[in-house]
Short mmCIF file of C-alpha atoms and ligand atoms in Angstrom, two decimals:
data_model
loop_
_atom_site.label_atom_id
_atom_site.label_comp_id
_atom_site.label_asym_id
_atom_site.label_seq_id
_atom_site.Cartn_x
_atom_site.Cartn_y
_atom_site.Cartn_z
CA MET A 270 31.40 22.93 -114.57
CA ILE A 271 29.69 21.86 -111.34
CA PRO A 272 27.60 24.71 -109.91
CA ALA A 273 28.25 25.91 -106.36
CA PRO A 274 25.82 24.73 -103.66
CA LEU A 275 22.69 26.87 -103.66
CA LEU A 276 20.17 27.44 -100.87
CA LEU A 277 16.80 29.01 -101.52
CA THR A 278 15.42 30.41 -98.28
CA ASN A 279 12.46 32.44 -97.11
CA VAL A 280 10.08 30.72 -99.52
CA GLY A 281 6.56 31.74 -98.45
CA GLN A 282 4.89 28.87 -100.32
CA LEU A 283 6.80 26.06 -101.97
CA LEU A 284 4.76 24.05 -104.48
CA THR A 285 6.60 20.72 -104.53
CA LEU A 286 4.17 18.83 -106.81
CA ARG A 287 5.50 15.61 -105.28
CA SER A 288 3.19 12.65 -105.38
CA SER A 289 2.92 9.09 -104.16
CA GLN A 290 1.06 8.27 -107.39
CA SER A 291 3.06 7.02 -110.34
CA GLY A 292 2.40 8.25 -113.87
CA PRO A 293 1.02 11.57 -115.06
CA ARG A 294 -1.46 13.42 -112.83
CA ARG A 295 -5.11 12.67 -113.51
CA GLY A 296 -8.49 13.62 -112.09
CA PRO A 297 -8.35 14.83 -108.47
CA PHE A 298 -4.55 14.26 -108.31
CA LEU A 299 -4.06 17.07 -110.84
CA SER A 300 -4.79 19.62 -108.13
CA GLU A 301 -2.42 18.21 -105.48
CA LEU A 302 0.42 20.68 -105.17
CA GLU A 303 1.87 19.42 -101.86
CA ILE A 304 2.66 22.87 -100.48
CA VAL A 305 5.34 23.53 -97.86
CA ASP A 306 5.07 26.90 -96.07
CA ASN A 307 8.18 28.80 -94.94
CA ALA A 308 10.34 26.51 -96.99
CA ALA A 309 13.96 26.12 -98.02
CA ILE A 310 15.51 24.11 -100.84
CA LEU A 311 19.12 22.96 -101.00
CA CYS A 312 20.66 22.27 -104.41
CA LEU A 313 24.00 20.52 -105.00
CA GLY A 314 25.66 19.73 -108.30
CA GLY A 315 22.64 20.99 -110.23
CA LYS A 316 20.23 18.68 -108.40
CA ILE A 317 17.76 19.22 -105.58
CA VAL A 318 19.08 17.45 -102.47
CA SER A 319 16.70 18.51 -99.74
CA VAL A 320 13.33 20.18 -99.43
CA GLY A 321 11.68 21.24 -96.21
CA THR A 322 10.97 24.10 -93.85
CA VAL A 323 13.58 26.79 -93.19
CA LYS A 324 13.75 25.45 -89.61
CA ASP A 325 14.65 21.95 -90.86
CA ALA A 326 17.21 23.33 -93.29
CA LEU A 327 19.01 25.28 -90.59
CA ARG A 328 19.32 22.09 -88.50
CA ASP A 329 20.89 20.19 -91.42
CA PRO A 330 24.39 19.12 -90.27
CA TRP A 331 25.94 19.37 -93.75
CA LEU A 332 24.58 22.87 -94.19
CA LYS A 333 25.72 23.97 -90.73
CA LYS A 334 29.26 22.91 -91.57
CA ASN A 335 29.35 24.27 -95.12
CA ARG A 336 27.21 27.39 -94.84
CA LYS A 337 30.01 29.67 -96.04
CA LYS A 338 30.42 27.75 -99.30
CA VAL A 339 26.72 27.96 -100.10
CA SER A 340 25.28 30.81 -102.11
CA GLU A 341 21.83 31.89 -101.02
CA VAL A 342 18.73 33.18 -102.76
CA ASP A 343 16.33 34.97 -100.42
CA CYS A 344 12.93 34.41 -102.02
CA GLY A 345 11.39 37.26 -100.01
CA GLY A 346 8.39 35.23 -98.86
CA GLY A 347 7.35 34.60 -102.47
CA VAL A 348 6.06 31.46 -104.15
CA VAL A 349 8.54 28.92 -105.54
CA LEU A 350 7.56 26.13 -107.91
CA PRO A 351 9.21 23.83 -110.44
CA GLY A 352 10.30 25.67 -113.59
CA PHE A 353 7.54 25.48 -116.18
CA VAL A 354 7.80 22.74 -118.80
CA ASP A 355 6.46 24.24 -122.03
CA SER A 356 5.80 21.12 -124.08
CA HIS A 357 4.66 22.75 -127.34
CA THR A 358 6.40 25.67 -129.09
CA HIS A 359 7.35 26.72 -132.63
CA PRO A 360 10.22 29.20 -132.17
CA VAL A 361 12.02 28.78 -135.53
CA PHE A 362 10.59 31.68 -137.54
CA MET A 363 11.85 35.07 -138.64
CA GLU A 364 8.97 37.54 -138.71
CA PRO A 365 5.68 38.13 -136.88
CA ARG A 366 2.59 37.59 -139.08
CA LEU A 367 1.04 41.02 -138.85
CA VAL A 368 -0.94 40.86 -142.09
CA ASP A 369 -2.71 37.72 -140.87
CA PHE A 370 -3.35 39.46 -137.54
CA GLU A 371 -5.12 42.38 -139.25
CA LYS A 372 -6.98 40.15 -141.71
CA ARG A 373 -8.37 38.12 -138.86
CA ILE A 374 -9.46 41.25 -137.04
CA SER A 375 -11.43 42.25 -140.14
CA GLY A 376 -13.20 38.91 -140.18
CA ALA A 377 -11.15 36.30 -142.09
CA ASP A 378 -10.87 32.90 -140.39
CA TYR A 379 -7.88 30.56 -140.09
CA GLU A 380 -8.64 28.63 -143.27
CA GLU A 381 -9.45 31.73 -145.38
CA ILE A 382 -6.12 33.23 -144.36
CA ALA A 383 -4.31 30.00 -145.27
CA GLU A 384 -6.10 29.90 -148.66
CA ALA A 385 -4.91 33.46 -149.38
CA GLY A 386 -1.26 32.43 -148.83
CA GLY A 387 -1.12 33.48 -145.19
CA GLY A 388 -0.86 31.16 -142.22
CA ILE A 389 2.02 28.71 -141.90
CA ARG A 390 3.00 29.11 -145.57
CA ALA A 391 3.62 32.85 -144.97
CA SER A 392 6.51 31.98 -142.64
CA LEU A 393 8.24 29.69 -145.15
CA GLU A 394 10.13 32.25 -147.18
CA GLY A 395 11.68 33.92 -144.14
CA VAL A 396 12.99 30.61 -142.85
CA ARG A 397 14.12 29.30 -146.24
CA THR A 398 16.17 32.44 -147.02
CA ALA A 399 17.51 33.04 -143.50
CA SER A 400 20.99 31.94 -142.48
CA GLN A 401 21.25 29.28 -139.81
CA ALA A 402 22.94 31.86 -137.57
CA ALA A 403 20.00 34.25 -137.93
CA LEU A 404 17.54 31.47 -137.05
CA THR A 405 19.68 30.48 -134.08
CA GLN A 406 19.51 34.04 -132.76
CA ARG A 407 15.71 34.02 -133.11
CA VAL A 408 15.39 30.77 -131.21
CA LEU A 409 17.82 31.89 -128.53
CA HIS A 410 15.91 35.14 -128.08
CA ALA A 411 12.71 33.15 -127.55
CA LEU A 412 14.43 30.83 -125.05
CA HIS A 413 15.63 33.82 -123.01
CA ASP A 414 12.11 35.29 -123.09
CA LEU A 415 10.70 31.98 -121.87
CA THR A 416 13.17 31.95 -118.97
CA LYS A 417 12.04 35.41 -117.91
CA HIS A 418 8.53 34.01 -117.51
CA GLY A 419 9.62 31.02 -115.44
CA THR A 420 10.06 28.34 -118.10
CA THR A 421 13.11 26.08 -117.81
CA THR A 422 12.28 23.22 -120.21
CA VAL A 423 10.94 23.70 -123.74
CA GLU A 424 9.87 21.47 -126.57
CA THR A 425 10.78 23.22 -129.82
CA LYS A 426 9.47 22.25 -133.25
CA SER A 427 10.80 22.87 -136.72
CA GLY A 428 8.11 23.21 -139.38
CA TYR A 429 8.44 26.54 -141.17
CA GLY A 430 10.99 25.30 -143.71
CA LEU A 431 9.16 22.31 -145.23
CA SER A 432 12.03 21.29 -147.48
CA LEU A 433 14.89 18.94 -146.61
CA ASP A 434 17.48 21.72 -146.37
CA SER A 435 15.40 24.24 -144.49
CA GLU A 436 14.03 21.69 -142.02
CA LEU A 437 17.56 20.49 -141.25
CA LYS A 438 18.66 24.12 -140.96
CA SER A 439 15.81 24.80 -138.52
CA LEU A 440 16.73 21.82 -136.36
CA GLU A 441 20.42 22.76 -136.45
CA ALA A 442 19.41 26.26 -135.30
CA ILE A 443 17.49 24.70 -132.40
CA ARG A 444 20.55 22.62 -131.49
CA ALA A 445 22.88 25.64 -131.66
CA ALA A 446 20.53 27.80 -129.56
CA ALA A 447 20.04 25.02 -127.02
CA LYS A 448 23.81 24.86 -126.47
CA GLN A 449 23.83 28.53 -125.51
CA TRP A 450 20.85 28.30 -123.14
CA ALA A 451 20.98 26.92 -119.61
CA GLY A 452 17.60 25.20 -119.79
CA THR A 453 16.57 21.92 -121.42
CA VAL A 454 15.42 21.84 -125.03
CA ILE A 455 13.59 18.87 -126.54
CA PRO A 456 13.65 19.18 -130.34
CA THR A 457 10.78 17.93 -132.49
CA PHE A 458 10.76 17.48 -136.27
CA LEU A 459 7.54 18.90 -137.74
CA GLY A 460 8.20 18.49 -141.45
CA ALA A 461 4.50 17.64 -141.83
CA HIS A 462 3.19 21.01 -140.65
CA VAL A 463 1.30 21.87 -143.86
CA VAL A 464 1.64 20.74 -147.45
CA PRO A 465 4.10 23.27 -148.92
CA PRO A 466 3.38 25.21 -152.12
CA GLY A 467 4.44 23.13 -155.09
CA TYR A 468 2.85 20.00 -153.63
CA ARG A 469 -0.75 21.16 -153.49
CA GLY A 470 -3.06 18.45 -154.71
CA ARG A 471 -0.27 15.87 -154.42
CA SER A 472 0.39 15.78 -150.73
CA GLN A 473 1.28 12.09 -151.05
CA SER A 474 4.52 13.03 -152.84
CA TYR A 475 5.43 15.39 -150.02
CA VAL A 476 4.68 12.73 -147.40
CA GLU A 477 7.06 10.45 -149.27
CA ILE A 478 9.80 13.08 -149.05
CA VAL A 479 9.14 13.49 -145.32
CA CYS A 480 9.39 9.71 -144.77
CA LYS A 481 12.16 8.78 -147.18
CA GLU A 482 14.42 11.84 -147.20
CA MET A 483 13.77 14.09 -144.22
CA LEU A 484 13.22 11.52 -141.44
CA PRO A 485 16.36 9.51 -142.22
CA ALA A 486 18.45 12.70 -142.41
CA VAL A 487 17.08 13.99 -139.10
CA ALA A 488 17.69 10.58 -137.50
CA LYS A 489 21.23 10.36 -138.85
CA ARG A 490 22.16 13.76 -137.40
CA LYS A 491 20.23 13.03 -134.15
CA LEU A 492 18.45 16.35 -134.52
CA ALA A 493 15.11 15.47 -132.91
CA LYS A 494 13.59 13.34 -130.18
CA PHE A 495 10.02 13.49 -131.49
CA VAL A 496 8.20 13.64 -134.81
CA ASP A 497 5.03 15.71 -134.95
CA VAL A 498 2.30 15.84 -137.62
CA PHE A 499 -0.41 18.46 -138.06
CA CYS A 500 -3.32 16.11 -138.75
CA ASP A 501 -6.40 18.17 -139.55
CA ARG A 502 -8.56 19.62 -142.29
CA GLY A 503 -6.29 21.58 -144.65
CA ALA A 504 -3.13 19.88 -143.35
CA PHE A 505 -2.45 16.11 -143.37
CA SER A 506 -4.99 13.29 -143.41
CA GLU A 507 -5.22 10.48 -140.86
CA ILE A 508 -3.72 8.04 -143.37
CA GLU A 509 -0.80 10.39 -144.07
CA CYS A 510 -0.30 10.88 -140.34
CA SER A 511 -0.21 7.11 -139.80
CA THR A 512 2.31 6.69 -142.63
CA ILE A 513 4.62 9.34 -141.14
CA PHE A 514 4.25 7.91 -137.62
CA GLY A 515 5.11 4.44 -138.93
CA ALA A 516 8.32 5.75 -140.49
CA ALA A 517 9.12 7.82 -137.39
CA LEU A 518 8.79 4.83 -135.07
CA GLN A 519 11.03 2.77 -137.33
CA HIS A 520 13.71 5.42 -136.95
CA GLY A 521 13.35 5.38 -133.17
CA PHE A 522 11.54 8.71 -132.72
CA GLY A 523 8.72 9.28 -130.28
CA VAL A 524 5.57 10.68 -131.89
CA ARG A 525 3.10 13.46 -131.08
CA ALA A 526 0.42 15.20 -133.14
CA HIS A 527 -1.54 18.39 -133.61
CA LEU A 528 -5.05 16.95 -133.67
CA GLY A 529 -8.67 18.09 -133.51
CA GLN A 530 -7.92 21.82 -133.69
CA LEU A 531 -10.12 22.65 -136.67
CA SER A 532 -12.16 19.46 -137.07
CA SER A 533 -12.78 16.05 -135.51
CA PRO A 534 -10.44 13.34 -136.69
CA ARG A 535 -12.01 10.37 -138.47
CA ASP A 536 -13.99 8.28 -135.99
CA GLY A 537 -11.81 5.48 -134.60
CA PHE A 538 -8.52 7.16 -135.54
CA ILE A 539 -7.56 8.19 -132.02
CA GLU A 540 -8.16 4.69 -130.66
CA SER A 541 -6.13 3.07 -133.44
CA MET A 542 -3.30 5.57 -132.99
CA LEU A 543 -3.16 5.00 -129.23
CA GLU A 544 -2.91 1.28 -129.94
CA CYS A 545 -0.26 1.35 -132.66
CA CYS A 546 1.90 4.39 -131.93
CA ARG A 547 1.47 5.33 -128.26
CA PRO A 548 1.91 9.05 -128.95
CA ALA A 549 3.57 11.00 -126.13
CA SER A 550 1.03 13.73 -126.58
CA LEU A 551 -1.97 14.83 -128.66
CA ASP A 552 -2.24 18.59 -128.80
CA HIS A 553 -5.12 21.09 -129.20
CA MET A 554 -8.01 18.54 -129.12
CA ASP A 555 -10.77 21.13 -129.32
CA HIS A 556 -12.92 18.57 -131.17
CA VAL A 557 -13.24 15.28 -129.36
CA ARG A 558 -15.90 12.57 -128.94
CA ASP A 559 -16.86 10.96 -125.62
CA HIS A 560 -15.54 7.52 -126.55
CA GLU A 561 -12.21 9.11 -127.52
CA VAL A 562 -12.00 10.81 -124.12
CA ALA A 563 -12.61 7.41 -122.49
CA ALA A 564 -9.85 5.79 -124.57
CA LEU A 565 -7.42 8.61 -123.74
CA ALA A 566 -8.16 8.23 -120.03
CA LYS A 567 -6.96 4.61 -120.22
CA SER A 568 -3.73 5.57 -122.01
CA ASP A 569 -0.52 7.29 -120.92
CA THR A 570 -0.82 9.76 -123.80
CA VAL A 571 -1.00 13.32 -122.50
CA VAL A 572 -3.52 15.74 -124.00
CA THR A 573 -1.77 19.09 -124.30
CA LEU A 574 -4.10 22.05 -124.26
CA VAL A 575 -2.97 25.33 -125.81
CA PRO A 576 -5.63 27.95 -125.00
CA GLY A 577 -3.35 30.77 -126.21
CA ALA A 578 -4.24 29.73 -129.77
CA ASN A 579 -7.98 29.94 -129.10
CA TYR A 580 -7.50 33.33 -127.45
CA PHE A 581 -5.38 34.78 -130.24
CA LEU A 582 -7.69 33.42 -132.97
CA GLY A 583 -10.56 35.10 -131.11
CA LEU A 584 -12.50 31.85 -130.78
CA GLU A 585 -15.44 31.48 -128.45
CA GLN A 586 -14.89 27.75 -128.02
CA TYR A 587 -12.01 26.37 -125.98
CA PRO A 588 -10.89 22.73 -125.60
CA PRO A 589 -13.08 20.81 -123.13
CA ALA A 590 -10.54 20.63 -120.31
CA ARG A 591 -13.11 19.69 -117.64
CA LYS A 592 -14.35 16.77 -119.70
CA PHE A 593 -10.78 15.49 -120.05
CA ILE A 594 -9.85 15.99 -116.39
CA ASN A 595 -13.08 14.56 -114.99
CA ALA A 596 -12.69 11.47 -117.17
CA GLY A 597 -9.12 10.90 -115.93
CA VAL A 598 -7.18 12.03 -119.01
CA ALA A 599 -3.67 13.36 -118.26
CA VAL A 600 -3.75 17.01 -119.31
CA ALA A 601 -0.82 19.38 -119.86
CA LEU A 602 -0.76 23.08 -120.71
CA ALA A 603 1.61 24.76 -123.17
CA THR A 604 1.98 28.13 -124.86
CA ASP A 605 2.06 26.91 -128.51
CA TYR A 606 4.42 29.88 -129.01
CA ASN A 607 4.28 30.58 -132.77
CA PRO A 608 3.98 33.61 -135.07
CA GLY A 609 0.51 32.89 -136.46
CA THR A 610 -1.83 31.74 -133.73
CA SER A 611 -0.15 32.10 -130.33
CA PRO A 612 2.66 34.65 -130.11
CA THR A 613 3.25 34.33 -126.38
CA VAL A 614 6.06 32.81 -124.31
CA SER A 615 4.08 33.17 -121.08
CA MET A 616 3.03 29.99 -119.31
CA PRO A 617 1.25 32.09 -116.64
CA MET A 618 -0.87 33.57 -119.47
CA ALA A 619 -1.72 30.06 -120.73
CA MET A 620 -2.62 29.15 -117.13
CA SER A 621 -4.78 32.22 -116.74
CA LEU A 622 -6.69 31.30 -119.91
CA ALA A 623 -7.00 27.72 -118.64
CA CYS A 624 -8.68 29.06 -115.50
CA THR A 625 -10.95 31.66 -117.06
CA HIS A 626 -11.91 29.91 -120.31
CA MET A 627 -11.49 26.19 -119.63
CA LYS A 628 -12.56 26.22 -115.96
CA MET A 629 -9.41 24.58 -114.68
CA SER A 630 -8.58 25.48 -111.09
CA PRO A 631 -5.38 27.46 -110.42
CA ALA A 632 -3.88 24.32 -108.82
CA GLU A 633 -4.75 22.19 -111.86
CA SER A 634 -3.24 24.78 -114.18
CA ILE A 635 0.05 24.66 -112.24
CA ALA A 636 0.33 20.85 -112.32
CA ALA A 637 -0.55 20.85 -116.03
CA ALA A 638 2.18 23.44 -116.70
CA THR A 639 4.88 21.58 -114.75
CA ILE A 640 4.74 17.87 -113.94
CA ASN A 641 2.31 16.87 -116.70
CA GLY A 642 4.33 18.88 -119.24
CA ALA A 643 7.32 16.83 -118.10
CA TRP A 644 5.34 13.61 -118.67
CA ALA A 645 4.39 14.83 -122.15
CA LEU A 646 8.11 15.05 -122.98
CA GLY A 647 9.24 11.87 -121.26
CA LEU A 648 11.15 13.88 -118.66
CA ALA A 649 9.14 13.25 -115.50
CA ASP A 650 12.08 11.47 -113.84
CA ARG A 651 14.10 14.72 -113.97
CA LYS A 652 11.65 17.64 -114.28
CA GLY A 653 8.34 19.03 -113.15
CA SER A 654 8.46 18.69 -109.35
CA VAL A 655 10.64 19.83 -106.46
CA GLU A 656 11.97 16.60 -105.00
CA PRO A 657 15.40 15.32 -104.00
CA GLY A 658 17.18 13.86 -107.03
CA LYS A 659 15.43 16.02 -109.60
CA ASP A 660 17.11 18.77 -111.62
CA ALA A 661 17.29 22.04 -109.69
CA ASP A 662 15.06 23.95 -112.13
CA LEU A 663 12.93 26.37 -110.14
CA THR A 664 11.10 29.63 -110.55
CA VAL A 665 10.32 32.33 -108.00
CA PHE A 666 7.19 34.48 -108.22
CA ASP A 667 6.71 37.75 -106.39
CA VAL A 668 3.30 36.76 -104.99
CA ARG A 669 2.10 35.50 -101.60
CA ASP A 670 -0.33 32.86 -102.82
CA TYR A 671 0.11 30.49 -105.78
CA ARG A 672 -3.35 31.37 -107.07
CA GLU A 673 -2.00 34.81 -107.92
CA ILE A 674 0.16 33.30 -110.70
CA PRO A 675 -2.78 32.78 -113.10
CA TYR A 676 -4.72 35.66 -111.48
CA TRP A 677 -2.46 38.58 -112.48
CA PHE A 678 -2.67 38.34 -116.25
CA GLY A 679 -0.70 40.51 -118.65
CA VAL A 680 2.06 41.20 -116.12
CA ASN A 681 5.16 39.17 -115.38
CA ARG A 682 5.55 38.37 -111.68
CA CYS A 683 8.41 35.92 -112.20
CA VAL A 684 11.37 37.49 -110.42
CA GLN A 685 13.95 34.72 -110.52
CA THR A 686 14.60 31.55 -112.45
CA ILE A 687 17.03 28.86 -111.31
CA ILE A 688 18.26 26.35 -113.89
CA GLY A 689 20.47 23.39 -112.99
CA GLY A 690 21.08 24.90 -109.57
CA VAL A 691 22.25 28.24 -110.95
CA ALA A 692 20.27 31.41 -110.21
CA LEU A 693 20.00 33.40 -113.43
CA ALA A 694 20.04 37.17 -113.51
CA SER A 695 16.71 38.44 -112.28
CA PRO A 696 14.34 39.45 -115.12
CA ALA A 697 13.13 42.44 -113.11
ZN1 LIG B 1004 1.47 23.97 -132.61
#
């Protein structure tokens, strides 16, 4: 069904994020928001067709003639920006991990909790025993929550099943939920999240199952666009990661990795991976060496920072965002929504943490949460900026100045989300 023409008017500040530069935003270009004051946006057939001032819009001959057919959203002088692109989430789980939460408060760290059977492994049973319909409802609930906070595109990973059947079930649940949600879902297969119980001490056998059984089945059913690997101490080694990436590329998947969260990868690994696999994104990256930053700056691989995880784990150290940005690395921000280390769907919260704990400017946090998230998912031709020809995915915030979006933390100021040119029911 083609949506009716939609006009957004009375936009106090419109953050277009348009750019004359090609490729993901780097260095000083990360803070260029290209703001239009007193703006209007016309959407037709789910796409943005014109962007300008209200004055310009009212002079538009097509609009003059067709005004009665156009539905209008009065943005009340608020701030409008592209819908957030959350390029890293794990929504396929059943229960929150409250025992881990309390254990950590009383002093246990990530790896101690994992050793005691908590962490990722604690979510396995819920997913393995749940019906696909129950998982679908969980994912759909998360997608609706994301929309309420201004997110219109989401990357969603499997990874709490860790067996052929339960990983396929997780990805089928993502597909079913995506069909019922207006926004865009990019599914990622994360069969290599941790080594599941039963394979401890023989992770190589599990990697073989991932490569020879799971990947072909996921490819055959077209259930994922990307393959992700958690490559770190206590998860998968660099060699195992390379093996899985090799198989993934053969099946036509794009690749991305959780890297450098708990420890530095083996020296030289990042450079060799950039060369052989051209990952779309490397995520976390708390531990990174200067020569790796330099290599990343020369690549199109996006570094996706997820400060929500550092916050929720109560860490003092955050990823070195300034080092990345100053060196010219393309940086994105994501929530890392998951039950163990980052139970938040709020991109504004991730942006607030980026400002307060990683010293990113409010403008940088917005570009990282929109256009660079789109680059991290290979969607920059359709998402992440407000320009004619792009999908009409927009979000309206009840603030006067864009800097208020990361400023007001712990409260949701998103009052309207527009997806594919359709204004969804207001969250407030
Ligand atoms: Zn993650």
